[in-house]
Tab-separated table of C-alpha atoms in Angstrom:
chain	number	residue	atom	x	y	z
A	12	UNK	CA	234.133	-24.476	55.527
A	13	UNK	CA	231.147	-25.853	57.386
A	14	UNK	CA	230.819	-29.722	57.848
A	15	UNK	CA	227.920	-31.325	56.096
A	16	UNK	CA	225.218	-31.889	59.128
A	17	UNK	CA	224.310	-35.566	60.061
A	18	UNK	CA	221.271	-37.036	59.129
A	19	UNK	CA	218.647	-38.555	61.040
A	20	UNK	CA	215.672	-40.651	59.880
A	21	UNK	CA	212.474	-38.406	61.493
A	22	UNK	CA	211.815	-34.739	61.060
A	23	UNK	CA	210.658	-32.715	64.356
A	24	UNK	CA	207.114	-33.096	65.478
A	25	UNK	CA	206.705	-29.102	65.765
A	26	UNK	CA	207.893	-29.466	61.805
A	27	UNK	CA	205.841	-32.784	61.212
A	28	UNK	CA	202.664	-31.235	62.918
A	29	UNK	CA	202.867	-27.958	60.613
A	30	UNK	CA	203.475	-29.716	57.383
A	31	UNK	CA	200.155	-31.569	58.122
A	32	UNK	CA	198.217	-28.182	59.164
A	33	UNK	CA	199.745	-26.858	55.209
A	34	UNK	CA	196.134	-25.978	54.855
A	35	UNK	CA	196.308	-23.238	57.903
A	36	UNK	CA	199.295	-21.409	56.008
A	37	UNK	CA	200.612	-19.248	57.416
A	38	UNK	CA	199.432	-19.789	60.879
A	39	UNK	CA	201.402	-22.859	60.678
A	40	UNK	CA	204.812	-21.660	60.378
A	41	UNK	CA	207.311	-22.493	63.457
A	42	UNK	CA	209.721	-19.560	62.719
A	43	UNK	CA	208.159	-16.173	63.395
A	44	UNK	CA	209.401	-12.267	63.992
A	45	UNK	CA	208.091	-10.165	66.766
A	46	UNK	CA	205.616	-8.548	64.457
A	47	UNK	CA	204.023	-11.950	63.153
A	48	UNK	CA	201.288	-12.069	66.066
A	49	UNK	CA	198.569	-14.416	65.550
A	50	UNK	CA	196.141	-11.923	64.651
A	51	UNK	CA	198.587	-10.902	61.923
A	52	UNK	CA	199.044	-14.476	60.537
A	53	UNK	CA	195.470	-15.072	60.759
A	54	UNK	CA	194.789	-11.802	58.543
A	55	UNK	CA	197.072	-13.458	56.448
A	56	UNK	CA	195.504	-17.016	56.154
A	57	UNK	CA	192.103	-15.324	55.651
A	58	UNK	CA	192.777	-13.057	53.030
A	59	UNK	CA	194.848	-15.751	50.978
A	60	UNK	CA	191.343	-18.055	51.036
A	61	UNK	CA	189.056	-14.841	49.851
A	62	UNK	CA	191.153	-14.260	47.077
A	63	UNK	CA	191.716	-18.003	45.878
A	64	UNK	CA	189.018	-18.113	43.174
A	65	UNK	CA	190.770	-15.350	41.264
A	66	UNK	CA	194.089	-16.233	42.568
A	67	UNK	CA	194.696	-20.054	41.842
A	68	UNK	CA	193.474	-22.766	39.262
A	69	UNK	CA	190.749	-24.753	41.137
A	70	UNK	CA	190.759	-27.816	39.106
A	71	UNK	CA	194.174	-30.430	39.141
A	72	UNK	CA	193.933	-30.750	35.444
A	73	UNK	CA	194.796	-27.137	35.131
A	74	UNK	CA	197.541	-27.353	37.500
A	75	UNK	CA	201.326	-26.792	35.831
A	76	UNK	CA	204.064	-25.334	37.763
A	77	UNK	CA	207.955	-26.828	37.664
A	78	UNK	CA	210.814	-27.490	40.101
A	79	UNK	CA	214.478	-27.081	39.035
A	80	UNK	CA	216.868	-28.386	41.427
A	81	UNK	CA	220.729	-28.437	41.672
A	82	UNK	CA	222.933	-30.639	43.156
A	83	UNK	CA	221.231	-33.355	44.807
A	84	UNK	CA	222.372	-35.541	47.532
A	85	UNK	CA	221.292	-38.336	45.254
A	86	UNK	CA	224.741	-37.204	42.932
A	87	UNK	CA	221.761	-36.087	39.806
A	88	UNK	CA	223.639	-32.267	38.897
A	89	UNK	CA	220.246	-31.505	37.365
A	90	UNK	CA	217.056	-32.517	37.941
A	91	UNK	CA	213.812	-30.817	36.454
A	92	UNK	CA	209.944	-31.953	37.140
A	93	UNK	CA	207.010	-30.117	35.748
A	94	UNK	CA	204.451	-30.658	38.801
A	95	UNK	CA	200.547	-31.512	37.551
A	96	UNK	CA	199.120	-32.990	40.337
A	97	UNK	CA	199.367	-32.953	44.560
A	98	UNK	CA	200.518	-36.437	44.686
A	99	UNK	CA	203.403	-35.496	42.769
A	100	UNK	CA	204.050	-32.971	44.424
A	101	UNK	CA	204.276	-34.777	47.660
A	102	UNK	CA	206.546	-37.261	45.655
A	103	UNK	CA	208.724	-34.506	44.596
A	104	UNK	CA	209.004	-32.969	48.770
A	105	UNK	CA	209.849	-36.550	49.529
A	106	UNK	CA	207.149	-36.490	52.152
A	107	UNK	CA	206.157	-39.578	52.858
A	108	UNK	CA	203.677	-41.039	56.262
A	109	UNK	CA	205.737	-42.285	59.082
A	110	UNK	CA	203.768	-45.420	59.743
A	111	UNK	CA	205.392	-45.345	63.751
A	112	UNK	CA	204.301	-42.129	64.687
A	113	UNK	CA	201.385	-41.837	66.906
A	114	UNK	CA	199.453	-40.308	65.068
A	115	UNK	CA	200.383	-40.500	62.067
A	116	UNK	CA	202.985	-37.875	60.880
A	117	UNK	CA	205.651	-36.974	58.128
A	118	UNK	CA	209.320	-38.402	57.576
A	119	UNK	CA	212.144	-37.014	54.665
A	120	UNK	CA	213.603	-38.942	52.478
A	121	UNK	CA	216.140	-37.300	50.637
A	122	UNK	CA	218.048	-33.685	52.206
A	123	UNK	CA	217.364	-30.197	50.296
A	124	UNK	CA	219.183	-30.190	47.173
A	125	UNK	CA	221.822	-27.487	47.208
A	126	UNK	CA	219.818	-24.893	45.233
A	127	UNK	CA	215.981	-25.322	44.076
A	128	UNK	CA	213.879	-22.905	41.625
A	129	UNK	CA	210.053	-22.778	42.274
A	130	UNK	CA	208.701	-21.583	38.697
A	131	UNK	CA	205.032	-20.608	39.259
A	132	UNK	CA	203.663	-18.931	36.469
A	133	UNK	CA	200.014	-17.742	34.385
A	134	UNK	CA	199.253	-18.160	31.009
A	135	UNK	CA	199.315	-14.064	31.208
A	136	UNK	CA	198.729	-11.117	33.634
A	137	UNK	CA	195.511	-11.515	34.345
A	138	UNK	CA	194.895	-14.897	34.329
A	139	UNK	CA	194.965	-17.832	37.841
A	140	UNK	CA	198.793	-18.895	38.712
A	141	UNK	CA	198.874	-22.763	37.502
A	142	UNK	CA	199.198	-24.150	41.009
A	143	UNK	CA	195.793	-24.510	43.804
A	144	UNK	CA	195.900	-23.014	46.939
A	145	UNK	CA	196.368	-26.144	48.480
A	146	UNK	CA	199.114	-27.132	46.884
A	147	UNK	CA	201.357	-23.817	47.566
A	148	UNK	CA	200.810	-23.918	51.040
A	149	UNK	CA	202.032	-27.079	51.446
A	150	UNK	CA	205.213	-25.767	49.211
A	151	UNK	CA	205.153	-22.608	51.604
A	152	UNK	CA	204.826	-24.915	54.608
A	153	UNK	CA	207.253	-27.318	53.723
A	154	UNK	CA	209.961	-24.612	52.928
A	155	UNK	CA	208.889	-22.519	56.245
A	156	UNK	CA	208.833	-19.884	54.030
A	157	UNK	CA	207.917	-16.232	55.599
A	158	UNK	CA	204.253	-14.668	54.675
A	159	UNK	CA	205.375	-11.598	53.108
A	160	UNK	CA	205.684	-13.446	50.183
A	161	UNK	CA	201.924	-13.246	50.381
A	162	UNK	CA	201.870	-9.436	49.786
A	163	UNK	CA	203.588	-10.106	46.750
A	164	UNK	CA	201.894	-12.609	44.683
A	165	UNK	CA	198.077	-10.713	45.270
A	166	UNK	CA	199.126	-8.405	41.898
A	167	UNK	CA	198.252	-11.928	40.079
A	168	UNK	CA	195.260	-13.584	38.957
A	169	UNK	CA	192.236	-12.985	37.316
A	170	UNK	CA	190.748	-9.469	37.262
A	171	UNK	CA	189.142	-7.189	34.822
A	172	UNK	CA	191.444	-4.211	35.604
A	173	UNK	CA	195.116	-4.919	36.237
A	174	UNK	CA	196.767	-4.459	39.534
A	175	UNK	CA	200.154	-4.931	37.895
A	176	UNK	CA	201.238	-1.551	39.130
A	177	UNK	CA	199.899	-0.954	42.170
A	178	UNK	CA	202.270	-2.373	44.651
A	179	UNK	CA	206.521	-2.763	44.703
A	180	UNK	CA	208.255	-3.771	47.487
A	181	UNK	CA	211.632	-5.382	49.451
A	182	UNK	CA	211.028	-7.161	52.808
A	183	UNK	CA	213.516	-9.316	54.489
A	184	UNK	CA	213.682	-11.864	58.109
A	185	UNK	CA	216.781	-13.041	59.233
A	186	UNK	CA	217.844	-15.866	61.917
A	187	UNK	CA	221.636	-15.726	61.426
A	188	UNK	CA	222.503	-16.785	64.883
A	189	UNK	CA	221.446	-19.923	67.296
A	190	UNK	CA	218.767	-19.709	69.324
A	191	UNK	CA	215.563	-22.043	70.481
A	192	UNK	CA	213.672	-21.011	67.937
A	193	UNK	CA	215.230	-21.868	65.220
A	194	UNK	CA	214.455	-24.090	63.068
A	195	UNK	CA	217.271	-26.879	62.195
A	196	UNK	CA	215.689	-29.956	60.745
A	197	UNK	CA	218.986	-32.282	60.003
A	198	UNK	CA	217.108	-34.813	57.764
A	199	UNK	CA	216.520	-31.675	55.453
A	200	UNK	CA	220.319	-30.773	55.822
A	201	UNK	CA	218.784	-27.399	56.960
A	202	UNK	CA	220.919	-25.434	59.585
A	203	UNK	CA	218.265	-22.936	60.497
A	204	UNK	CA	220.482	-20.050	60.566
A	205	UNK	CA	219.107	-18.233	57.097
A	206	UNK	CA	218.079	-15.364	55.724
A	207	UNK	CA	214.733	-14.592	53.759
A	208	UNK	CA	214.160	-12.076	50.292
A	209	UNK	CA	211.005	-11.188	48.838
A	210	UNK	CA	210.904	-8.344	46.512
A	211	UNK	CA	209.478	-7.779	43.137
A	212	UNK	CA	210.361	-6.193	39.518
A	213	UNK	CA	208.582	-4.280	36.845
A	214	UNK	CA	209.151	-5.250	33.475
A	215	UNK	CA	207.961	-3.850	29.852
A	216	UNK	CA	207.271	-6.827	26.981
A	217	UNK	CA	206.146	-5.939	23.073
A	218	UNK	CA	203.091	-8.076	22.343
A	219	UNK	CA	203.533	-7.051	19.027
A	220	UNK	CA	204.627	-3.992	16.906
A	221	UNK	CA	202.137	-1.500	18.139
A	222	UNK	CA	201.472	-3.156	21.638
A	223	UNK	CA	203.412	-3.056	25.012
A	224	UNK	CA	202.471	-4.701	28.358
A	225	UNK	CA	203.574	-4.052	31.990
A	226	UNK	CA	204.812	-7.570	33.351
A	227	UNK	CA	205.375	-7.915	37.010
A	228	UNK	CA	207.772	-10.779	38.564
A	229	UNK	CA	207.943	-11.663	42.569
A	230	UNK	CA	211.131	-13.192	44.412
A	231	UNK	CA	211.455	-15.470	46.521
A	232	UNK	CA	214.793	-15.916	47.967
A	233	UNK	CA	216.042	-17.927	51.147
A	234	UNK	CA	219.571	-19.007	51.830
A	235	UNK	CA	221.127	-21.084	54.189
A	236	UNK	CA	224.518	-18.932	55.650
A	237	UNK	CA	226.082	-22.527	57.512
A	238	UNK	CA	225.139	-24.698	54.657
A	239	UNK	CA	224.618	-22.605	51.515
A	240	UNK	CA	221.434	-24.581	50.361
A	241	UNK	CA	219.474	-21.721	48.466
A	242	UNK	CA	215.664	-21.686	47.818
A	243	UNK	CA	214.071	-19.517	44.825
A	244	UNK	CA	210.000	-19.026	44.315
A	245	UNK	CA	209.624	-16.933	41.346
A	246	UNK	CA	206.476	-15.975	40.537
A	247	UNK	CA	205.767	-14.341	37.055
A	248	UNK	CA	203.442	-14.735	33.860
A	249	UNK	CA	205.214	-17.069	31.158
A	250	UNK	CA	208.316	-18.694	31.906
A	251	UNK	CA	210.851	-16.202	30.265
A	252	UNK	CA	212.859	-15.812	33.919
A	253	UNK	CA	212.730	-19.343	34.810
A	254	UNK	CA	214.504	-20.156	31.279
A	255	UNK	CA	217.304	-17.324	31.628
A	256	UNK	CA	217.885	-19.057	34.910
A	257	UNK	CA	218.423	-22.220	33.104
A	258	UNK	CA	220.668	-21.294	30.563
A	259	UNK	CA	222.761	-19.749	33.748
A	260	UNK	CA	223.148	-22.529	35.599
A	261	UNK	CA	223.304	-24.475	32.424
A	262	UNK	CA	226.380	-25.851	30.440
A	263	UNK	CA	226.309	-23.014	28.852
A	264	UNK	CA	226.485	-20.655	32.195
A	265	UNK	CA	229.777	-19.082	33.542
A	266	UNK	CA	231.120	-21.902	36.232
A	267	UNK	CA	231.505	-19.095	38.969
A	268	UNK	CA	227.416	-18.288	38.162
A	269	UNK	CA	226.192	-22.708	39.122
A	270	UNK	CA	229.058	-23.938	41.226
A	271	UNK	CA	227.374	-25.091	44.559
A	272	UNK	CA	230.514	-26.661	46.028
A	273	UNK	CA	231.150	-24.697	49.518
A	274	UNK	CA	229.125	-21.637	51.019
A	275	UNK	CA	231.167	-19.020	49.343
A	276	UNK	CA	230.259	-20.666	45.836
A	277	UNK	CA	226.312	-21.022	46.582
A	278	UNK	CA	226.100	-17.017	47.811
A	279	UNK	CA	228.252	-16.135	44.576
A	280	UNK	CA	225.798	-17.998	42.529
A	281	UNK	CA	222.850	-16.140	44.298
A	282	UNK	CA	224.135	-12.869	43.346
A	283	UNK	CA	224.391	-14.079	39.848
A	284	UNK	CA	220.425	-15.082	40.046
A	285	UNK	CA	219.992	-11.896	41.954
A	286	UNK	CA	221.681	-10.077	38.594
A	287	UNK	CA	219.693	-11.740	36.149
A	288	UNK	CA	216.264	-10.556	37.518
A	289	UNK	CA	217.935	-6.978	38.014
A	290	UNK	CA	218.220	-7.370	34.291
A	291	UNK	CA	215.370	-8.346	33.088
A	292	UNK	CA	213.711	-5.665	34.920
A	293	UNK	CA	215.813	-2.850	33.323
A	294	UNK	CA	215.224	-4.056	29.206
A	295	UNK	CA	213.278	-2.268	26.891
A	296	UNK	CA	212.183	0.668	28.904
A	297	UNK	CA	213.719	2.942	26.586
A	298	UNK	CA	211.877	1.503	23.635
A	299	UNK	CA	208.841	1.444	25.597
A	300	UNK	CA	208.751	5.256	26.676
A	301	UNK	CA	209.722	6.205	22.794
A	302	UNK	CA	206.719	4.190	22.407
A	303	UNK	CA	204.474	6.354	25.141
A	304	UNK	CA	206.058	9.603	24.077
A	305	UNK	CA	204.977	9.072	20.094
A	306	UNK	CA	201.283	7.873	20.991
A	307	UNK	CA	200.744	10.654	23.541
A	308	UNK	CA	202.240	13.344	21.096
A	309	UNK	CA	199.748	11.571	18.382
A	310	UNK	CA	197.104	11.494	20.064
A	311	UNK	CA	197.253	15.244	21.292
A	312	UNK	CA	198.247	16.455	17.620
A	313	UNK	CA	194.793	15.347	16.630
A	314	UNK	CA	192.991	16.817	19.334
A	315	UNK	CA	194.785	19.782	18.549
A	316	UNK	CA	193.622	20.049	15.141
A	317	UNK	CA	189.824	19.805	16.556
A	318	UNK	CA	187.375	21.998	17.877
A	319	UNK	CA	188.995	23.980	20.404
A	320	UNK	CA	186.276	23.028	23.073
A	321	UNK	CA	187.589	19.399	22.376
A	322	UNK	CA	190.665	20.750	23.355
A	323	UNK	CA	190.504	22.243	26.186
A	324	UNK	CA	188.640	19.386	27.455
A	325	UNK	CA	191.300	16.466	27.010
A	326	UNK	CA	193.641	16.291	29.051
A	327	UNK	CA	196.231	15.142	26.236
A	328	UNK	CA	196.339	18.209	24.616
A	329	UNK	CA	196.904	20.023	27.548
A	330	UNK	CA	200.424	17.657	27.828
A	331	UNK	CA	201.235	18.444	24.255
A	332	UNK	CA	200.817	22.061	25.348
A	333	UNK	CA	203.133	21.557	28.797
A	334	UNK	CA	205.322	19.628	27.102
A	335	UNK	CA	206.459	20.719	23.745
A	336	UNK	CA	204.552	24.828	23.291
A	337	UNK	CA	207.519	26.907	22.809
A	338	UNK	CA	207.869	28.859	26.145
């Protein structure tokens, strides 16, 4: 079992100086693979800022995103905070000026709790994510976390057609070993030997009797393999994941599924998280393509009964023909 690592009172400067460039995301990060050039990363930073008027809320008052973390080093098993503002968001990192740095920089106070969940969400599909761009990066900076994640949160926002089905995708970085460049920041209780998830499911939803949708969710994972702290950033419209992951981890939740006591317990309780979103992914389909089956075989038995121009012309009678003509 690995000892717990000691504390100290000051973060790194290379991790100080980067939390207070948040805005340069993802230029900013300290931990980079071979293909993360700076070209690459600056790609990245410029595309995030051209599509931040559809992406994010603009205004504060809009802003509503929550944290959900699990054992604390402050002995809380639970603690929840919905987020509405940057200050408390800052309050919420623990980030706080070190007044004796020259100049002034960042110090922690209070270690990663063993497992945090990142709900950002939109009122629906097509709508801004309830967080501003300012405030993610500094939630992207702070947590060092890798810029695919980028790719994989550009499917939300506001737009007039929906991208929802565009792009799927599984990208990983690991730093499993010790080296110079990783990053171990002790205050944090953060080993730097992890490994990094982003991915992202397709789900179905009934609006209402007659009326499906196509729901995307993105992934965030990052785990810590010497101290088992674990880091989730889901990203999906409403908040139906982040409250199955509640009642998980919950009272209600099987103990092997939200027992953070060692490393072995924290990576069995991934895999449960890990499970959940499989599952959510995989509901409903079969009621959904009854659904598209019976409105496409509708549709085409009325075009069949018109003018056989009409016909020949739609393309949904020429399915009805492929599909179900007797051969």
């Amino acid at each position: 079992m690995a000892q717990p690592l000691a504390t100290g009172p000051d973060l790194p400067t290379s991790f100080q100086q980067s939390c207070l460039r948040s805005s340069h995301y993802p230029e900013n990060i300290i931990q980079r693979s071979a293909n993360l050039t700076p070209t690459v990363l600056k790609t990245y930073r410029e595309r995030l800022k051209s599509a931040s008027l559809d992406l994010f809320v603009q205004k504060e008052a809009e802003v509503d995103f929550s944290f959900l973390d699990l054992g604390n080093v402050s002995g809380e098993e639970v603690e929840q905070r919905n987020i509405a503002s940057s200050s408390e968001l800052e309050e919420w990192l623990a980030l706080e000026p070190n007044c004796n740095a020259t100049p002034l920089l960042f110090a922690a106070r209070k270690r990663d709790p063993r497992s945090r969940f990142i709900h950002i969400w939109a009122v629906h599909s097509r709508s801004e994510l309830r967080i501003t761009q300012e405030m993610l990066t500094l939630i992207l900076t702070f947590h060092q976390v890798m810029p695919s994640y980028l790719d994989f949160i550009d499917v939300f926002g506001a737009q007039s057609d929906s991208r929802v089905c565009t792009f799927s995708g599984f990208r990983e970085l690991r730093n499993l070993t010790t080296s110079p460049r990783t990053l171990a920041i002790y205050s944090l209780g953060r080993s730097g030997r992890l490994f990094q998830l982003v991915y992202n499911f397709t789900g179905v939803t009934q609006n209402s009797e007659n009326q499906w949708s196509i729901r995307k969710a993105s992934i965030y994972h990052q785990f810590d393999v010497y101290i088992g702290t674990t880091l989730w950033i889901v990203t999906k419209d409403r908040a139906d994941l982040h409250q199955r992951y509640k009642e998980v981890t919950g009272p209600e939740g099987r103990e092997e599924e939200r027992s953070f006591g060692d490393v072995a317990q924290c990576l069995r309780s991934s895999f449960a998280a890990h499970l959940l979103f499989c599952q959510w992914a995989t509901e409903d389909w079969r009621s959904y393509l009854r659904w598209l089956e019976e409105t496409i075989e509708s549709d085409a038995s009325c075009l069949s009964n018109g003018p056989s121009s009409q016909r020949k012309s739609n393309p949904l009678a020429d399915i009805k023909d492929s599909l179900w003509s007797p051969r």
